[in-house]
mmCIF file with all atom_site columns, C-alpha atoms in Angstrom:
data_model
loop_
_atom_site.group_PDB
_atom_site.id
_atom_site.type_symbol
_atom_site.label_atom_id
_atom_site.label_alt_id
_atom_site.label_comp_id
_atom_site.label_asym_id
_atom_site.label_entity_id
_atom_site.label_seq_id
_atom_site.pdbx_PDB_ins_code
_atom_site.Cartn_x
_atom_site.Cartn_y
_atom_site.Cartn_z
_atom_site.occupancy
_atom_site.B_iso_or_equiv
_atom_site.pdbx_formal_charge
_atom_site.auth_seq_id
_atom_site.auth_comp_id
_atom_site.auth_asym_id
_atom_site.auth_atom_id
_atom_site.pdbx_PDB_model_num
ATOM 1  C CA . UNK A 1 1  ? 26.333  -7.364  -15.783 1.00 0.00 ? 1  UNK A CA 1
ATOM 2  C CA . UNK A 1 2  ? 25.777  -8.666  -12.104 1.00 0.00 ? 2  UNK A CA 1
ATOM 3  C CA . UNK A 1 3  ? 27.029  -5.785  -10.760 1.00 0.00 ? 3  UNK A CA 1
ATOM 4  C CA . UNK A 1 4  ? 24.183  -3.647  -12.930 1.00 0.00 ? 4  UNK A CA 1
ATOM 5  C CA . UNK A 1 5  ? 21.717  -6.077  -11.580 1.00 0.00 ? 5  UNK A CA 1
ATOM 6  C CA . UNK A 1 6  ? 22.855  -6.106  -8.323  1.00 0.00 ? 6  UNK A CA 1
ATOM 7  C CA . UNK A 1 7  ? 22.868  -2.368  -8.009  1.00 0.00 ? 7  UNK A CA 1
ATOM 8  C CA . UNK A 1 8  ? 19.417  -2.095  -9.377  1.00 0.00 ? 8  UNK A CA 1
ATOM 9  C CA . UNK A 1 9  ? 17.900  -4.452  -7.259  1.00 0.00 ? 9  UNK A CA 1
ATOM 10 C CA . UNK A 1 10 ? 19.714  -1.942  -4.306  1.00 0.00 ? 10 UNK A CA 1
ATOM 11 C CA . UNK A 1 11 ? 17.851  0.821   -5.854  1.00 0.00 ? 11 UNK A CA 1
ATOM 12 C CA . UNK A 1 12 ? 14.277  -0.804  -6.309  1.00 0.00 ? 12 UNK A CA 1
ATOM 13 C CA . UNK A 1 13 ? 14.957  -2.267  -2.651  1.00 0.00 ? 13 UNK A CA 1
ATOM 14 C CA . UNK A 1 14 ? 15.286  1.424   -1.366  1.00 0.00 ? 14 UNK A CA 1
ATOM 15 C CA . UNK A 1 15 ? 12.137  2.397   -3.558  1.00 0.00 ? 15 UNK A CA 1
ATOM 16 C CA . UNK A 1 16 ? 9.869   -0.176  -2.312  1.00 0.00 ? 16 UNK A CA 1
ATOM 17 C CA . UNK A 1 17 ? 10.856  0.229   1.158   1.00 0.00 ? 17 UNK A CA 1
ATOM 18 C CA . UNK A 1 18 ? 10.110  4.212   0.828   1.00 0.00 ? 18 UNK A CA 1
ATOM 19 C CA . UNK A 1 19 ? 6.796   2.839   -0.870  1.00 0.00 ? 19 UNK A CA 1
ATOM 20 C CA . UNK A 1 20 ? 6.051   0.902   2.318   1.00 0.00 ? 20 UNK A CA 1
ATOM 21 C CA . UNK A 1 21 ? 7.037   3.458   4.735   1.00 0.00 ? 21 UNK A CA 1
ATOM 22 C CA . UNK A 1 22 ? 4.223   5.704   3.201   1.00 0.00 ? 22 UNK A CA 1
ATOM 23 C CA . UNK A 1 23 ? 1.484   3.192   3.006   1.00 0.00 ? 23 UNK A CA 1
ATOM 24 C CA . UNK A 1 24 ? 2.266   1.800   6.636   1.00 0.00 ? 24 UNK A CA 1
ATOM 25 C CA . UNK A 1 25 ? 1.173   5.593   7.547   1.00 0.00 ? 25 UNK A CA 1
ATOM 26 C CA . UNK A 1 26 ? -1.582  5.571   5.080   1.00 0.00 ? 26 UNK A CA 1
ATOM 27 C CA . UNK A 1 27 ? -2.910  2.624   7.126   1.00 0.00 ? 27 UNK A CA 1
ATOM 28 C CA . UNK A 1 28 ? -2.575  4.009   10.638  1.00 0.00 ? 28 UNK A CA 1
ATOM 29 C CA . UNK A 1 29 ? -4.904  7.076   9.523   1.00 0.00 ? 29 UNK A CA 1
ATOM 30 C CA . UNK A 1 30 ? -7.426  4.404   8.548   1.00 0.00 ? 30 UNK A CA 1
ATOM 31 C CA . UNK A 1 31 ? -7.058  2.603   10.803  1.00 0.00 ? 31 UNK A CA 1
ATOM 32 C CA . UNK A 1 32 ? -7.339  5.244   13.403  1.00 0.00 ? 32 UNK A CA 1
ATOM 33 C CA . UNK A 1 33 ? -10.653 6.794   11.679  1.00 0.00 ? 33 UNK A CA 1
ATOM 34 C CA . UNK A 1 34 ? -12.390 3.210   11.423  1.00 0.00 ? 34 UNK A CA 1
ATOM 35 C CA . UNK A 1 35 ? -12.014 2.431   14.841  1.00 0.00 ? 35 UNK A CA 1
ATOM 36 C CA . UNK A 1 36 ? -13.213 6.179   15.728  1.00 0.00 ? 36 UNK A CA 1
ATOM 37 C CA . UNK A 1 37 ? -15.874 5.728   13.083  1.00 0.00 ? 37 UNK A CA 1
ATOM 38 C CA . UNK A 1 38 ? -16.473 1.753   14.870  1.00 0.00 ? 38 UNK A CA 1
ATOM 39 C CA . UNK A 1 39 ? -16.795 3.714   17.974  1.00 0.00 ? 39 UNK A CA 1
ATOM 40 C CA . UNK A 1 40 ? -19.421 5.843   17.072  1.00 0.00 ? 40 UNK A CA 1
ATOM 41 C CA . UNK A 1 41 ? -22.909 4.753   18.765  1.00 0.00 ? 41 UNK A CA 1
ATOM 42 C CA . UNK A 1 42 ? -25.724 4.159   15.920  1.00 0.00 ? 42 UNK A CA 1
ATOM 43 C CA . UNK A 1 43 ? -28.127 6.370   17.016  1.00 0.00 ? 43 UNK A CA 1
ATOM 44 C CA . UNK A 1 44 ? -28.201 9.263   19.830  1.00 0.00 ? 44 UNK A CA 1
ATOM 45 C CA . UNK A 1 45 ? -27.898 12.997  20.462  1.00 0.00 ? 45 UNK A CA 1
ATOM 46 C CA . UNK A 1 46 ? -24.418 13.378  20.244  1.00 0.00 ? 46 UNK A CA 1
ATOM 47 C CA . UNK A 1 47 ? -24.371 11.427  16.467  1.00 0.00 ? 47 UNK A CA 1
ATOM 48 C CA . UNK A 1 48 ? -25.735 14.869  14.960  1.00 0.00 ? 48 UNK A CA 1
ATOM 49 C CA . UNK A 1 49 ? -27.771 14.944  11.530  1.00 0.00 ? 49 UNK A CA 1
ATOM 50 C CA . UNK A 1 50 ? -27.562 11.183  9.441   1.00 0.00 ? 50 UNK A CA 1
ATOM 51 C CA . UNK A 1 51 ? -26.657 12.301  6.413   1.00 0.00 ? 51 UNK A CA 1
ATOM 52 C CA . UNK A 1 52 ? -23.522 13.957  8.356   1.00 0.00 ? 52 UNK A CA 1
ATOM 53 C CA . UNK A 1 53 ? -22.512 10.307  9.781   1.00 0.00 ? 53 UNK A CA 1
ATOM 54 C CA . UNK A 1 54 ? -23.104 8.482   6.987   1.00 0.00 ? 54 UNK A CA 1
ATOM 55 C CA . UNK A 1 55 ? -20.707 11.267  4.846   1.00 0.00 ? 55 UNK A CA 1
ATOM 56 C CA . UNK A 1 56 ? -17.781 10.710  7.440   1.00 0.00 ? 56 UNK A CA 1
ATOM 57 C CA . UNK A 1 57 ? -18.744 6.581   7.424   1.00 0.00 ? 57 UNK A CA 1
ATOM 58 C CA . UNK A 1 58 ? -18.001 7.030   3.635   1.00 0.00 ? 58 UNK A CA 1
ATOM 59 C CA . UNK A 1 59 ? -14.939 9.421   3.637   1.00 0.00 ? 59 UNK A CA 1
ATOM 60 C CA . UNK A 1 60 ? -13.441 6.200   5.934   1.00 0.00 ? 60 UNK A CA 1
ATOM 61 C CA . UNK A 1 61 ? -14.630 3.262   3.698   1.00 0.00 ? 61 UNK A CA 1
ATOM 62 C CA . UNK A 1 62 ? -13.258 5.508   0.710   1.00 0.00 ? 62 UNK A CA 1
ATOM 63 C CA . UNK A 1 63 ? -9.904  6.055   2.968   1.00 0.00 ? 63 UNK A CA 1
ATOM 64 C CA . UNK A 1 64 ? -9.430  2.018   3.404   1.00 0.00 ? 64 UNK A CA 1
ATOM 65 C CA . UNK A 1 65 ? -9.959  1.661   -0.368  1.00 0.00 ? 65 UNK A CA 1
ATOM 66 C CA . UNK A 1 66 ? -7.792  3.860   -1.600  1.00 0.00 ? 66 UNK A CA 1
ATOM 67 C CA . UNK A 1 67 ? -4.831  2.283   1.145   1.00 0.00 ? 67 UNK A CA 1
ATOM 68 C CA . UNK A 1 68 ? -6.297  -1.311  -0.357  1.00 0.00 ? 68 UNK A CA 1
ATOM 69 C CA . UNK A 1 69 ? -6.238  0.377   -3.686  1.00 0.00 ? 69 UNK A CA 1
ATOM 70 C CA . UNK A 1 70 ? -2.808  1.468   -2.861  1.00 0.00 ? 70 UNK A CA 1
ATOM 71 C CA . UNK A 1 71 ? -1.237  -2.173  -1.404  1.00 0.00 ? 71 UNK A CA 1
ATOM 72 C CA . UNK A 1 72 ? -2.143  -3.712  -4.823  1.00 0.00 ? 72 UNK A CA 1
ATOM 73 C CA . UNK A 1 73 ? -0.405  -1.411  -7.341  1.00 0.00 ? 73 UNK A CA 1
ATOM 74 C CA . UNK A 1 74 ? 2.479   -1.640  -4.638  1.00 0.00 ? 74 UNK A CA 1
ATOM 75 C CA . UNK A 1 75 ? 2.581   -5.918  -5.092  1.00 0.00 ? 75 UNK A CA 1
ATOM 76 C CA . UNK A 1 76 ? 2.170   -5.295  -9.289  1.00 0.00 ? 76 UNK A CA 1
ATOM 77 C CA . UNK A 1 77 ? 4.783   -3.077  -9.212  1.00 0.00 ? 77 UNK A CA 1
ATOM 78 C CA . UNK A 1 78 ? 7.591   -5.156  -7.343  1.00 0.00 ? 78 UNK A CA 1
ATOM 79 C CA . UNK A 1 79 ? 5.871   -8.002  -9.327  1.00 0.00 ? 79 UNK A CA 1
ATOM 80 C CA . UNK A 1 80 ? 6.793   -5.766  -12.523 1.00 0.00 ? 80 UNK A CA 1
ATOM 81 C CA . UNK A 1 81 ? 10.207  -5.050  -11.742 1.00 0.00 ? 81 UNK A CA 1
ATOM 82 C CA . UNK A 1 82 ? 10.880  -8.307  -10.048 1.00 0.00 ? 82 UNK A CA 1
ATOM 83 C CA . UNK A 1 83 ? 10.009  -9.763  -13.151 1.00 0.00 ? 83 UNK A CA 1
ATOM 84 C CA . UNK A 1 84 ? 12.340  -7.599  -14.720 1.00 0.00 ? 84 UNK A CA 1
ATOM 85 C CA . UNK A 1 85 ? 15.610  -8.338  -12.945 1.00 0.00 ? 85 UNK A CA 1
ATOM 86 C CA . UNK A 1 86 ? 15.391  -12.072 -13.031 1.00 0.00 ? 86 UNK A CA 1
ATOM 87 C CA . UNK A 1 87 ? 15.090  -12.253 -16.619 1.00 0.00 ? 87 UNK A CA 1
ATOM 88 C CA . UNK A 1 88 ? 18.613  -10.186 -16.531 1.00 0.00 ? 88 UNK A CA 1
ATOM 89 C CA . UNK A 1 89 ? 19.982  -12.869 -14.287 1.00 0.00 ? 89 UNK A CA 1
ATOM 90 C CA . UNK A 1 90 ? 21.828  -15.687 -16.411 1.00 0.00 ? 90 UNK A CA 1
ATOM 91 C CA . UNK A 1 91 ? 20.526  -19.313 -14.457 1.00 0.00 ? 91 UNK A CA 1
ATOM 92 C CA . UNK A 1 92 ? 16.482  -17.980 -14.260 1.00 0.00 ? 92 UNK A CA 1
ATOM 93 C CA . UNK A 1 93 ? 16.370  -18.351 -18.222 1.00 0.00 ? 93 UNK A CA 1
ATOM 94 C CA . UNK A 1 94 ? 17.083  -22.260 -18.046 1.00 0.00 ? 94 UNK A CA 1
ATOM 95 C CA . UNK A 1 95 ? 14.718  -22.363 -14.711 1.00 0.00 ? 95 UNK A CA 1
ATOM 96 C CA . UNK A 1 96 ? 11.081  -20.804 -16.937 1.00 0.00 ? 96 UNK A CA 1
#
C-alpha cells in the first residue's frame, strides 16, 4: 500500500511541477507586458487613439488575472490531491 502511495505522490510530484513550469512562463509574459504597459507615458503623440491604450491596458490586467486565476486552481488542486494521499497513509488517521 506504501508503495501505491509512494508512487502516486511521484506521479502528482511530476504533474505539479509540469503545472508550475507552465505558469512560471505564463507569468513572465505578464509580467513582461505590465511593465511595457507601466512604461507607457499617459498621454502624448506616440500613445495613439485612447480607446486603443486602454484595450491593450485591459488585454494585460485580463492576462495577470487569468495567471492569478491560474495560481489558485493550481494550490486547490495539490490541496485536493494532497488531501487525498494522506488519508491513504496509515498514522494521519489517528493525527485528524
Amino acid at each position: 500500500m506504501e508503495h501505491h502511495v509512494t508512487l502516486s505522490m511521484e506521479f502528482m510530484i511530476k504533474s505539479h511541477y509540469e503545472l508550475a513550469r507552465t505558469l512560471a512562463a505564463e507569468r513572465d509574459a505578464a509580467m513582461h507586458a505590465s511593465r511595457v504597459i507601466g512604461r507607457l507615458p499617459d498621454h502624448g503623440p506616440d500613445l495613439g487613439e485612447r480607446e486603443t491604450a486602454l484595450e491593450l491596458a485591459l488585454d494585460v490586467m485580463q492576462s495577470v488575472a487569468v495567471y492569478l486565476n491560474s495560481l489558485g486552481d493550481l494550490e486547490e488542486a495539490v490541496a485536493d490531491q494532497l488531501e487525498i494521499v494522506l488519508k491513504d497513509i496509515p498514522f494521519a488517521e489517528g493525527n485528524e
